[in-house]
Coordinates of C-alpha atoms in Angstrom, one line a residue:
Chain Z
M1 CA 27.2 -8.9 10.6
S2 CA 27.0 -6.6 7.1
R3 CA 27.9 -9.5 4.9
N4 CA 24.5 -11.1 7.1
F5 CA 22.8 -8.4 6.1
A6 CA 23.8 -8.3 2.2
L7 CA 22.0 -11.7 2.5
I8 CA 19.2 -10.7 4.2
A9 CA 19.1 -7.8 1.7
L10 CA 19.7 -10.6 -1.6
A11 CA 17.2 -12.3 -0.5
A12 CA 14.4 -9.6 -0.5
L13 CA 15.6 -9.7 -3.4
L14 CA 15.1 -12.8 -4.8
A15 CA 12.8 -13.3 -3.3
A16 CA 10.8 -9.9 -4.8
T17 CA 12.0 -11.0 -8.2
A18 CA 9.4 -13.6 -7.6
C19 CA 6.7 -11.4 -5.9
G20 CA 6.8 -9.8 -8.8
S21 CA 6.8 -11.1 -12.2
G22 CA 3.8 -9.7 -13.5
G23 CA 1.2 -10.2 -16.2
D24 CA 3.0 -12.4 -18.9
D25 CA 1.1 -11.1 -22.5
T26 CA 3.2 -13.7 -24.0
G27 CA 0.7 -16.5 -22.7
K28 CA -2.5 -17.7 -24.7
S29 CA -3.1 -15.8 -27.2
L30 CA -7.1 -15.4 -28.0
V31 CA -6.0 -13.3 -31.4
A32 CA -7.6 -13.5 -33.9
R33 CA -6.3 -16.9 -35.9
G34 CA -9.4 -17.5 -38.5
T35 CA -8.6 -18.0 -42.2
K36 CA -12.1 -16.6 -43.7
N37 CA -13.1 -13.4 -44.5
V38 CA -16.7 -11.8 -43.2
D39 CA -18.5 -12.1 -46.1
P40 CA -19.9 -8.0 -46.1
A41 CA -23.6 -8.9 -47.8
T42 CA -24.5 -11.5 -44.7
A43 CA -22.7 -9.5 -42.4
A44 CA -25.1 -8.3 -39.2
T45 CA -26.0 -6.2 -37.1
I46 CA -26.5 -5.7 -33.1
G47 CA -27.7 -3.2 -32.3
G48 CA -28.6 -2.1 -28.6
T49 CA -29.5 0.1 -25.2
V50 CA -28.1 -0.8 -22.2
M51 CA -30.7 0.7 -19.3
F52 CA -30.5 1.9 -15.4
E53 CA -32.4 1.0 -12.8
G54 CA -33.1 2.4 -10.3
T55 CA -32.1 6.0 -8.3
P56 CA -29.0 6.8 -10.2
P57 CA -26.8 8.4 -7.4
P58 CA -26.5 11.9 -7.3
S59 CA -23.0 13.2 -10.1
T60 CA -20.7 14.1 -7.5
T61 CA -18.0 17.6 -8.0
I62 CA -14.5 16.1 -8.2
S63 CA -12.0 17.9 -5.7
M64 CA -8.9 18.5 -7.8
A65 CA -7.3 21.3 -5.2
S66 CA -4.0 18.8 -4.5
D67 CA -2.7 20.4 -7.6
P68 CA -3.4 23.2 -9.2
G69 CA -2.3 21.8 -12.9
C70 CA -5.6 20.6 -13.1
G71 CA -6.9 23.3 -13.5
T72 CA -10.7 24.9 -12.9
T73 CA -13.0 23.4 -14.6
P74 CA -14.7 21.1 -12.6
V75 CA -14.8 17.4 -13.4
T76 CA -17.4 15.1 -11.9
S77 CA -17.5 11.1 -10.9
E78 CA -18.3 9.4 -14.3
S79 CA -18.2 5.8 -13.2
I80 CA -22.0 5.9 -12.8
L81 CA -23.5 8.2 -15.7
V82 CA -27.0 8.4 -16.6
D83 CA -28.7 9.7 -20.0
N84 CA -32.2 9.3 -20.5
G85 CA -32.8 5.8 -18.1
G86 CA -29.9 4.9 -20.0
L87 CA -26.3 3.7 -18.8
Q88 CA -22.7 5.2 -20.6
N89 CA -20.0 4.0 -19.9
V90 CA -20.7 0.7 -20.6
F91 CA -18.3 -2.3 -22.5
V92 CA -19.9 -4.1 -24.9
Y93 CA -18.3 -7.3 -27.3
I94 CA -18.8 -11.2 -28.6
K95 CA -17.1 -12.3 -25.8
D96 CA -17.3 -15.5 -28.1
D97 CA -13.3 -16.2 -30.0
V98 CA -15.2 -14.8 -33.6
G99 CA -11.0 -15.2 -34.3
S100 CA -10.4 -18.7 -34.5
E101 CA -12.5 -19.0 -37.7
Y102 CA -12.1 -15.5 -39.8
A103 CA -8.9 -12.9 -40.3
F104 CA -9.6 -9.8 -38.6
A105 CA -6.4 -7.1 -39.5
V106 CA -5.4 -4.9 -36.4
P107 CA -5.2 -1.7 -37.7
T108 CA -1.6 0.6 -36.3
E109 CA -3.4 3.3 -35.7
P110 CA -3.9 3.7 -32.1
V111 CA -6.3 3.8 -29.5
K112 CA -6.5 8.0 -27.7
L113 CA -7.0 8.1 -24.1
D114 CA -6.3 11.7 -23.1
Q115 CA -5.6 13.0 -19.9
K116 CA -7.6 16.2 -19.9
G117 CA -7.8 18.6 -17.3
C118 CA -6.8 15.8 -14.5
H119 CA -9.1 13.2 -15.3
Y120 CA -9.4 10.4 -18.7
I121 CA -11.3 10.7 -21.9
P122 CA -12.7 8.8 -22.8
H123 CA -13.8 7.0 -20.5
V124 CA -14.2 3.6 -21.2
V125 CA -12.4 2.6 -25.1
G126 CA -12.3 -0.5 -26.4
V127 CA -8.8 -1.5 -28.4
R128 CA -8.6 -4.4 -30.5
A129 CA -4.9 -6.3 -29.4
G130 CA -1.9 -6.0 -31.0
Q131 CA -3.2 -2.5 -31.7
P132 CA -1.6 0.3 -30.5
L133 CA -2.9 2.7 -27.2
E134 CA -1.8 5.8 -27.0
V135 CA -1.8 7.4 -23.5
V136 CA -1.4 11.3 -23.8
N137 CA -0.8 14.0 -21.6
S138 CA -2.3 16.6 -22.2
D139 CA -2.6 19.2 -18.6
N140 CA 0.3 21.4 -18.2
T141 CA 1.1 18.8 -14.6
M142 CA 2.0 15.9 -13.7
H143 CA -0.1 12.2 -14.3
N144 CA 2.2 8.3 -13.9
V145 CA -0.1 6.6 -15.5
H146 CA -0.7 3.2 -14.3
G147 CA -2.1 0.3 -16.6
M148 CA -3.3 -2.5 -13.5
P149 CA -4.4 -5.3 -16.4
E150 CA -4.2 -9.6 -14.9
A151 CA -3.4 -10.7 -17.9
N152 CA -1.3 -8.3 -19.7
R153 CA 1.5 -7.0 -17.9
E154 CA 1.2 -4.3 -15.4
F155 CA 2.5 -0.7 -15.9
N156 CA 4.2 2.4 -14.7
T157 CA 5.0 5.1 -16.9
G158 CA 5.6 8.8 -15.8
Q159 CA 5.0 11.3 -17.5
P160 CA 6.3 14.3 -15.9
V161 CA 6.9 16.4 -19.5
P162 CA 3.7 18.2 -20.5
G163 CA 2.4 16.5 -23.9
M164 CA 3.8 12.7 -23.3
K165 CA 2.7 10.7 -24.7
T166 CA 3.4 6.9 -23.6
P167 CA 2.5 3.6 -26.6
T168 CA 1.5 0.7 -25.2
T169 CA 0.0 -3.0 -26.3
F170 CA -2.1 -5.3 -25.1
T171 CA -1.7 -8.8 -27.0
T172 CA -3.7 -10.6 -24.4
P173 CA -7.9 -9.8 -24.8
E174 CA -8.5 -8.6 -21.3
V175 CA -11.7 -7.1 -20.9
L176 CA -12.0 -5.2 -18.6
I177 CA -7.9 -3.5 -18.3
R178 CA -8.1 0.0 -14.8
F179 CA -6.0 3.0 -15.8
K180 CA -5.3 4.6 -12.4
C181 CA -3.2 8.0 -12.2
D182 CA -1.5 7.5 -8.7
V183 CA -1.1 10.8 -8.6
H184 CA -4.1 12.0 -8.5
S185 CA -6.3 9.4 -7.4
W186 CA -9.9 10.2 -8.7
M187 CA -8.1 9.3 -12.3
H188 CA -10.1 6.4 -14.0
A189 CA -10.0 4.6 -16.6
Y190 CA -11.2 1.5 -18.6
V191 CA -9.5 -0.1 -21.4
G192 CA -12.2 -3.1 -23.0
V193 CA -8.8 -5.4 -25.0
V194 CA -10.8 -7.5 -27.6
A195 CA -9.5 -10.2 -29.9
H196 CA -11.9 -8.9 -32.7
P197 CA -13.8 -6.0 -34.4
F198 CA -16.9 -6.4 -32.8
F199 CA -17.4 -3.8 -29.4
A200 CA -18.5 -0.3 -28.4
V201 CA -19.0 2.0 -25.5
S202 CA -23.0 2.9 -24.8
G203 CA -22.7 6.8 -24.7
S204 CA -25.3 9.3 -24.7
G205 CA -29.1 7.0 -23.9
G206 CA -26.8 3.9 -23.2
K207 CA -27.2 3.0 -26.4
F208 CA -24.7 1.2 -29.0
E209 CA -24.0 -1.3 -31.6
L210 CA -22.3 -3.7 -34.1
K211 CA -22.0 -3.8 -37.1
G212 CA -20.2 -6.4 -39.6
I213 CA -20.6 -9.2 -37.8
P214 CA -21.1 -12.5 -39.8
P215 CA -24.1 -14.9 -39.4
G216 CA -24.1 -17.5 -36.8
T217 CA -24.6 -18.2 -32.5
Y218 CA -22.7 -15.3 -30.2
T219 CA -22.8 -14.3 -26.9
I220 CA -23.1 -10.1 -25.6
E221 CA -21.7 -9.6 -22.1
A222 CA -21.9 -6.0 -21.1
V223 CA -19.5 -4.5 -19.1
H224 CA -19.8 -1.5 -16.0
E225 CA -16.5 -1.0 -13.9
K226 CA -19.0 -0.7 -10.3
L227 CA -22.5 -2.7 -12.1
G228 CA -20.5 -6.0 -12.9
R229 CA -21.1 -8.0 -15.9
Q230 CA -24.2 -9.7 -17.8
T231 CA -23.7 -11.9 -21.1
Q232 CA -26.9 -13.1 -23.2
S233 CA -26.5 -15.1 -26.4
V234 CA -27.7 -14.3 -29.7
T235 CA -28.3 -15.0 -32.0
L236 CA -27.8 -13.3 -36.5
G237 CA -28.9 -14.5 -39.9
D238 CA -27.9 -13.1 -43.4
K239 CA -28.0 -8.9 -42.6
D240 CA -29.9 -9.6 -39.4
A241 CA -30.1 -6.1 -37.7
K242 CA -30.6 -7.1 -33.9
T243 CA -31.9 -5.3 -31.0
I244 CA -30.9 -6.2 -27.8
T245 CA -31.7 -4.5 -24.0
F246 CA -29.6 -4.9 -21.2
T247 CA -30.1 -3.6 -17.6
F248 CA -28.3 -2.5 -14.4
K249 CA -29.3 -2.0 -11.1
P250 CA -26.9 -0.4 -8.6
A251 CA -25.3 -2.0 -6.7
V252 CA -26.0 -3.2 -3.4
Chain Q
M1 CA 29.7 13.5 25.1
G2 CA 27.0 10.5 26.7
V3 CA 24.5 12.6 27.3
W4 CA 24.4 14.1 23.6
H5 CA 24.5 10.6 22.1
H6 CA 21.2 10.1 24.0
R7 CA 19.6 13.1 22.9
Y8 CA 20.9 12.3 19.4
A9 CA 19.3 9.0 20.1
K10 CA 16.1 9.7 21.0
L11 CA 16.4 12.5 18.0
V12 CA 16.3 9.5 15.6
T13 CA 13.6 7.7 17.9
V14 CA 11.6 10.5 16.9
C15 CA 11.9 10.9 12.9
T16 CA 11.3 7.2 12.5
V17 CA 8.3 7.6 14.7
L18 CA 7.6 10.4 11.9
L19 CA 8.9 8.6 8.8
I20 CA 6.2 5.7 9.8
A21 CA 4.0 9.1 9.8
A22 CA 4.4 9.6 6.2
G23 CA 5.4 6.1 4.8
G24 CA 1.5 5.8 6.8
M25 CA 0.4 9.5 4.6
V26 CA 1.5 7.3 1.2
T27 CA -0.4 3.7 2.0
S28 CA -3.6 6.1 3.1
T29 CA -3.7 8.6 -0.3
D30 CA -3.5 5.6 -2.5
S31 CA -0.3 7.5 -3.7
G32 CA 2.6 4.7 -3.5
L33 CA 2.8 5.0 -7.1
S34 CA 3.0 8.1 -7.6
V35 CA 6.0 8.2 -8.5
P36 CA 6.6 5.5 -10.6
D37 CA 10.7 5.7 -10.8
W38 CA 12.9 4.4 -7.7
P39 CA 15.4 5.9 -6.8
T40 CA 15.3 8.2 -9.0
T41 CA 11.6 10.6 -9.2
Y42 CA 10.6 10.4 -12.4
G43 CA 14.5 11.0 -13.7
W44 CA 16.0 13.3 -11.2
N45 CA 18.0 12.6 -9.0
M46 CA 15.1 12.5 -6.0
F47 CA 17.2 15.6 -3.7
T48 CA 16.3 17.6 -6.5
F49 CA 13.4 17.3 -7.8
P50 CA 12.3 20.6 -8.2
V51 CA 9.4 20.9 -5.3
S52 CA 6.7 22.8 -7.5
K53 CA 5.9 19.5 -9.1
W54 CA 5.2 17.8 -5.8
V55 CA 1.8 17.8 -6.4
G56 CA -1.4 15.1 -5.9
G57 CA 0.2 11.7 -4.2
I58 CA 3.8 12.7 -5.7
R59 CA 3.3 15.1 -1.9
Y60 CA 3.1 12.2 -0.3
E61 CA 5.2 9.8 -2.1
H62 CA 8.2 12.2 -2.4
S63 CA 8.2 13.4 1.5
H64 CA 7.7 10.6 2.4
R65 CA 11.1 9.1 0.7
L66 CA 12.7 12.0 1.7
I67 CA 12.1 12.1 5.3
A68 CA 13.5 8.1 5.4
S69 CA 16.5 9.2 3.6
T70 CA 17.1 11.5 6.6
V71 CA 16.4 9.1 8.5
G72 CA 18.9 7.0 7.0
F73 CA 22.0 9.7 7.2
L74 CA 21.2 9.6 11.0
T75 CA 21.4 6.5 12.0
I76 CA 24.7 5.8 9.3
V77 CA 26.6 9.2 11.3
L78 CA 24.0 7.0 15.2
A79 CA 26.0 4.6 14.2
G80 CA 29.1 5.8 14.3
W81 CA 28.8 8.0 17.2
T82 CA 27.7 4.5 19.3
W83 CA 30.7 2.6 18.0
W84 CA 33.2 5.5 19.7
I85 CA 31.9 5.9 22.2
E86 CA 30.1 2.8 23.1
T87 CA 31.7 0.6 25.6
R88 CA 28.6 -2.2 25.8
P89 CA 28.7 -4.2 22.4
W90 CA 25.6 -5.3 23.0
V91 CA 24.6 -1.7 22.0
R92 CA 27.6 -0.9 19.0
K93 CA 25.7 -4.3 17.5
L94 CA 22.5 -2.7 18.1
A95 CA 23.0 0.6 16.6
F96 CA 24.4 -1.7 13.7
A97 CA 21.0 -3.7 13.2
A98 CA 19.5 -0.6 13.0
L99 CA 21.4 1.7 10.3
G100 CA 21.0 -3.0 8.8
A101 CA 17.3 -2.6 9.1
V102 CA 17.4 1.5 8.0
I103 CA 19.0 0.2 4.0
L104 CA 16.8 -3.1 4.1
Q105 CA 13.8 -0.7 5.0
G106 CA 14.8 1.3 2.4
L107 CA 15.4 -1.7 -0.5
L108 CA 12.8 -2.6 0.5
G109 CA 10.8 0.2 0.0
G110 CA 12.2 0.6 -4.1
L111 CA 11.4 -3.2 -4.5
T112 CA 8.3 -2.3 -3.7
V113 CA 7.2 0.2 -5.2
L114 CA 9.1 -1.0 -8.3
F115 CA 7.1 -4.3 -8.2
F116 CA 3.9 -2.0 -7.9
L117 CA 3.1 -3.0 -4.5
P118 CA 3.7 -6.7 -4.1
P119 CA 1.4 -6.9 -0.6
A120 CA 4.5 -9.2 0.6
I121 CA 6.8 -6.4 0.5
S122 CA 4.7 -3.9 1.1
I123 CA 3.7 -5.8 4.7
G124 CA 7.4 -6.7 5.2
H125 CA 8.0 -3.0 5.0
A126 CA 5.2 -1.8 7.2
G127 CA 6.5 -4.9 8.9
L128 CA 10.3 -3.9 8.9
A129 CA 9.2 -0.2 10.3
Q130 CA 8.4 -1.1 13.5
I131 CA 11.4 -3.6 14.0
F132 CA 13.3 -0.2 13.5
F133 CA 11.4 1.9 15.4
C134 CA 12.4 -0.8 18.4
L135 CA 15.6 -0.6 17.4
T136 CA 16.0 2.9 17.4
L137 CA 13.8 3.2 21.2
T138 CA 15.8 0.2 22.7
L139 CA 19.0 2.5 21.5
A140 CA 18.1 5.8 22.9
L141 CA 17.0 3.2 25.8
V142 CA 20.1 1.8 27.0
T143 CA 22.2 5.2 26.8
S144 CA 19.8 6.4 28.9
P145 CA 21.4 7.9 31.7
G146 CA 18.7 6.1 34.0
W147 CA 19.5 2.8 32.1
K148 CA 22.7 3.1 33.0
S149 CA 23.1 3.9 37.3
A150 CA 19.9 2.0 37.4
T151 CA 21.4 -0.1 40.3
A152 CA 18.2 -2.2 41.4
P153 CA 16.4 -3.1 39.3
V154 CA 13.2 -5.1 39.3
D155 CA 13.1 -8.9 39.0
D156 CA 10.2 -10.5 38.5
A157 CA 10.0 -13.4 36.9
M158 CA 6.4 -13.2 36.2
L159 CA 6.8 -9.1 35.4
R160 CA 9.3 -10.2 32.5
R161 CA 7.0 -13.1 30.9
V162 CA 3.6 -11.1 30.2
A163 CA 5.0 -7.8 29.3
M164 CA 7.7 -9.8 26.3
A165 CA 4.6 -11.5 25.3
T166 CA 2.2 -8.3 25.5
T167 CA 5.1 -7.1 23.4
A168 CA 4.3 -9.9 20.9
I169 CA 0.8 -10.2 21.0
I170 CA 1.2 -6.2 20.2
Y171 CA 3.6 -7.1 16.8
T172 CA 1.9 -9.7 15.9
Q173 CA -1.2 -7.2 16.1
I174 CA 1.1 -4.9 13.3
L175 CA 1.4 -7.5 10.6
V176 CA -2.0 -8.2 10.9
G177 CA -3.2 -5.2 10.5
A178 CA -0.3 -4.6 7.6
T179 CA -1.6 -6.6 5.6
M180 CA -4.9 -5.7 6.5
R181 CA -4.3 -2.5 4.2
H182 CA -2.0 -4.2 1.9
T183 CA -4.3 -5.8 0.6
N184 CA -7.2 -3.5 1.4
A185 CA -8.8 -5.0 3.8
G186 CA -9.6 -2.3 5.6
L187 CA -13.2 -1.0 5.1
A188 CA -14.3 -5.5 4.2
I189 CA -16.0 -5.2 7.4
P190 CA -18.0 -2.2 6.8
D191 CA -19.5 -1.6 10.1
F192 CA -18.6 -1.4 13.8
P193 CA -18.3 -2.5 16.4
F194 CA -20.4 -5.1 15.0
A195 CA -20.1 -7.1 11.9
F196 CA -22.5 -6.7 8.2
G197 CA -24.7 -6.0 12.3
Q198 CA -24.3 -8.6 13.4
L199 CA -21.3 -10.2 15.9
L200 CA -20.2 -12.6 13.6
P201 CA -19.5 -11.7 9.9
P202 CA -22.2 -13.9 7.9
V203 CA -20.3 -13.5 4.8
W204 CA -16.5 -14.3 4.9
N205 CA -14.0 -14.3 1.8
A206 CA -10.0 -13.7 2.5
K207 CA -10.7 -9.7 3.1
V208 CA -13.0 -10.0 5.7
A209 CA -11.5 -12.8 7.4
I210 CA -7.8 -10.2 7.8
H211 CA -10.1 -7.7 8.8
F212 CA -12.2 -9.9 12.1
A213 CA -8.7 -10.7 12.3
H214 CA -7.2 -7.5 13.0
R215 CA -10.1 -7.2 15.5
V216 CA -10.0 -10.0 17.2
G217 CA -6.8 -9.8 17.6
A218 CA -7.8 -5.8 18.8
L219 CA -8.6 -7.9 22.0
V220 CA -6.5 -10.0 23.2
V221 CA -4.0 -6.4 22.9
T222 CA -6.1 -4.8 25.3
L223 CA -6.0 -8.4 27.4
A224 CA -2.6 -8.8 27.3
I225 CA -1.7 -5.2 28.1
L226 CA -4.4 -5.0 30.8
A227 CA -2.7 -8.1 32.4
T228 CA 0.9 -6.9 32.3
S229 CA -0.6 -3.2 34.0
S230 CA -3.2 -4.4 36.3
H231 CA 0.7 -6.6 37.2
V232 CA 2.2 -3.4 37.8
F233 CA -0.2 -1.7 39.6
Y234 CA -0.5 -4.6 42.1
H235 CA 3.3 -6.0 42.6
H236 CA 5.7 -2.3 41.4
R237 CA 3.4 0.5 42.0
G238 CA 6.7 2.3 43.8
R239 CA 8.1 1.5 41.1
R240 CA 8.1 4.7 38.6
E241 CA 9.9 3.0 35.9
L242 CA 7.5 1.1 34.9
V243 CA 3.9 2.2 37.0
R244 CA 5.0 5.0 34.2
P245 CA 4.5 3.3 30.8
A246 CA 1.6 0.7 32.8
F247 CA -0.1 4.2 32.6
L248 CA 1.5 5.1 28.7
L249 CA 0.4 1.6 27.0
L250 CA -2.9 2.3 29.1
M251 CA -3.9 5.4 27.5
F252 CA -2.2 4.7 24.4
L253 CA -4.8 1.7 24.5
S254 CA -7.5 3.7 24.6
M255 CA -6.3 5.8 22.2
Q256 CA -6.0 2.6 19.6
V257 CA -8.8 1.0 20.1
T258 CA -11.0 4.7 19.0
L259 CA -8.9 5.7 16.0
G260 CA -10.0 2.3 15.6
A261 CA -13.2 2.5 15.8
F262 CA -13.0 5.6 13.7
V263 CA -10.9 3.8 10.6
V264 CA -14.2 2.7 9.8
W265 CA -16.8 5.0 10.6
S266 CA -14.8 7.8 8.4
R267 CA -14.8 5.6 6.2
M268 CA -10.4 5.3 6.4
D269 CA -10.5 9.1 6.5
P270 CA -6.4 9.5 5.4
V271 CA -4.9 11.5 8.8
I272 CA -6.8 9.5 11.2
N273 CA -6.4 5.7 9.5
T274 CA -2.3 6.9 9.9
A275 CA -2.8 7.8 13.0
H276 CA -3.6 4.8 14.2
V277 CA -0.7 3.3 12.1
V278 CA 0.9 5.3 14.2
N279 CA -0.8 5.6 17.4
G280 CA 0.0 1.7 17.5
A281 CA 3.8 2.1 17.0
L282 CA 3.7 4.1 20.3
V283 CA 1.9 1.3 22.1
L284 CA 4.4 -1.3 20.6
G285 CA 6.9 1.4 20.8
T286 CA 5.8 1.2 25.2
S287 CA 5.0 -2.3 26.4
L288 CA 8.8 -2.6 24.8
V289 CA 10.4 -0.2 26.9
L290 CA 8.4 -2.0 29.7
T291 CA 9.7 -5.2 28.8
L292 CA 13.0 -4.2 28.6
R293 CA 12.9 -2.7 32.3
A294 CA 10.8 -5.7 33.3
N295 CA 14.3 -7.7 31.8
A296 CA 16.8 -5.1 33.0
A297 CA 17.8 -7.0 35.9
A298 CA 17.9 -10.4 34.2
A299 CA 20.1 -9.2 31.7
Q300 CA 22.5 -7.7 34.2
S301 CA 22.7 -10.9 35.8
F302 CA 23.6 -13.0 33.0
R303 CA 26.0 -10.0 31.6
R304 CA 27.7 -10.2 34.7
A305 CA 28.0 -14.2 35.0
R306 CA 29.2 -14.0 31.7
S307 CA 32.0 -11.1 32.3
A308 CA 32.9 -13.6 35.5
A309 CA 33.6 -16.6 33.2
Q310 CA 35.2 -14.8 30.7
G311 CA 37.5 -13.0 33.8
R312 CA 37.0 -9.4 32.1
P313 CA 35.4 -6.9 34.0
E314 CA 31.8 -6.1 32.4
G315 CA 31.5 -3.4 29.4
L316 CA 35.1 -3.2 28.5
R317 CA 35.0 -1.1 25.0
A318 CA 36.2 -4.5 22.7
N319 CA 39.4 -2.2 21.1
A320 CA 40.4 -0.5 24.3
E321 CA 41.2 -5.5 24.7
A322 CA 43.0 -5.0 21.7
R323 CA 45.8 -2.9 22.5
P324 CA 49.1 -3.0 23.6

């Protein structure tokens, strides 16, 4: 009988291995592979605003009573943040494969995603494919860093000690990757991984800016964690400075 | 000694219900990955992990692991005790089947954490939990004085069939429910008793289909339980050992349907959600008891016939036979 159980356990292990292979970060990568450099003399700019149409949902304070280590500073939900009609925390980037023609050096300086007062700072952040991302625990409590990509490899790392840093690198562009702390169910962050430097996150008033873009025609995509995606086509001439507007509506 | 063995089997069964509740809270609070490592806990030995660090989701996941370890230990003792004291070979086998199930269950629990909760493993973990519960419950039942001293159990082929079918339907419904929970389809249909305000969902996708299947399953389970209970009340109203579980079955069923409705209305409140899971196990367990009692006569006849064919009295302990 014990032999049967051993066989069942082995079968379960094999099945689990097959099921749980996770994302593959060695797959088709869209990192920059061109050779041309962007000529600063002709580089163009896209500025704009992400607007929110309708009545924004009321700001809700998150109860953090389940962990006294989170502190007493009130934290409100950051999913839909509207400032003067502008929608914040929208990831805006050039969707096209700009890197097939141009070369863009990948920064070695890590992008920091902090956990402070049991919420992520910033809530949405961009990083280059191949650039390190460092998730820091600035709290006097425990966190787990659970990255949930689809094109890259999923991971879940514990941070039991305050001050711990979890470095990670995504090699495949992916917009957006959800980060979550399973210890504190309200903690979510979103990371946009892009193969080139033309991305931004909408800030106060919903404003964003993409600078140093080589002339050409591009698809600009704006991605919000709850309200979905929108695209616009923009043609840029030498030294152009175009302004575009995205408008998101509350989900029905 | 036999009475204490039976009481101990009942204790293991009760602890298993607590374990199912603890597991239900883990899923209901979405805490399954709050402890990212296994079998360690944030690098600590599971049993030395400081209580001061049981915060947020860790509280649910870690306590589930500790209760599971306790039930695992209790099951080892139960298997050993049963092997030592029990004269019926099939009961001894059953005890070791329970031990195997709890070991496999622990492995599935660990694997689902290490592989980030893949639905296939998590559903398997949920399904095996109910099987393990059924095994401990069966052990508690068949070691009871009432079961051992039953002289004229009910012999009704129709009751056997309908009770067995009901138990199988309930278990299938639990598996569908587990699939719904582990694929995040609990609110795929956000209203109840209607579906998007209609009798049938106007939009279909995988999650809506799973959710709707669980609702249809509830209807099928209700009909099956009504058929079984009615049969008992109509044909065996003098048999307390059947009437009692039939009543309980109806009571747990009505509680289960109510809890299911409140799961949707409360937007999946973790406590209500977990109560639905635990009560589902009680529906299954009660149906199993009724099924086993309905099959007692047939099982007795079978064992007597086999013992006669082998030329030995029923229930002789195997190792006693081997002694000179």
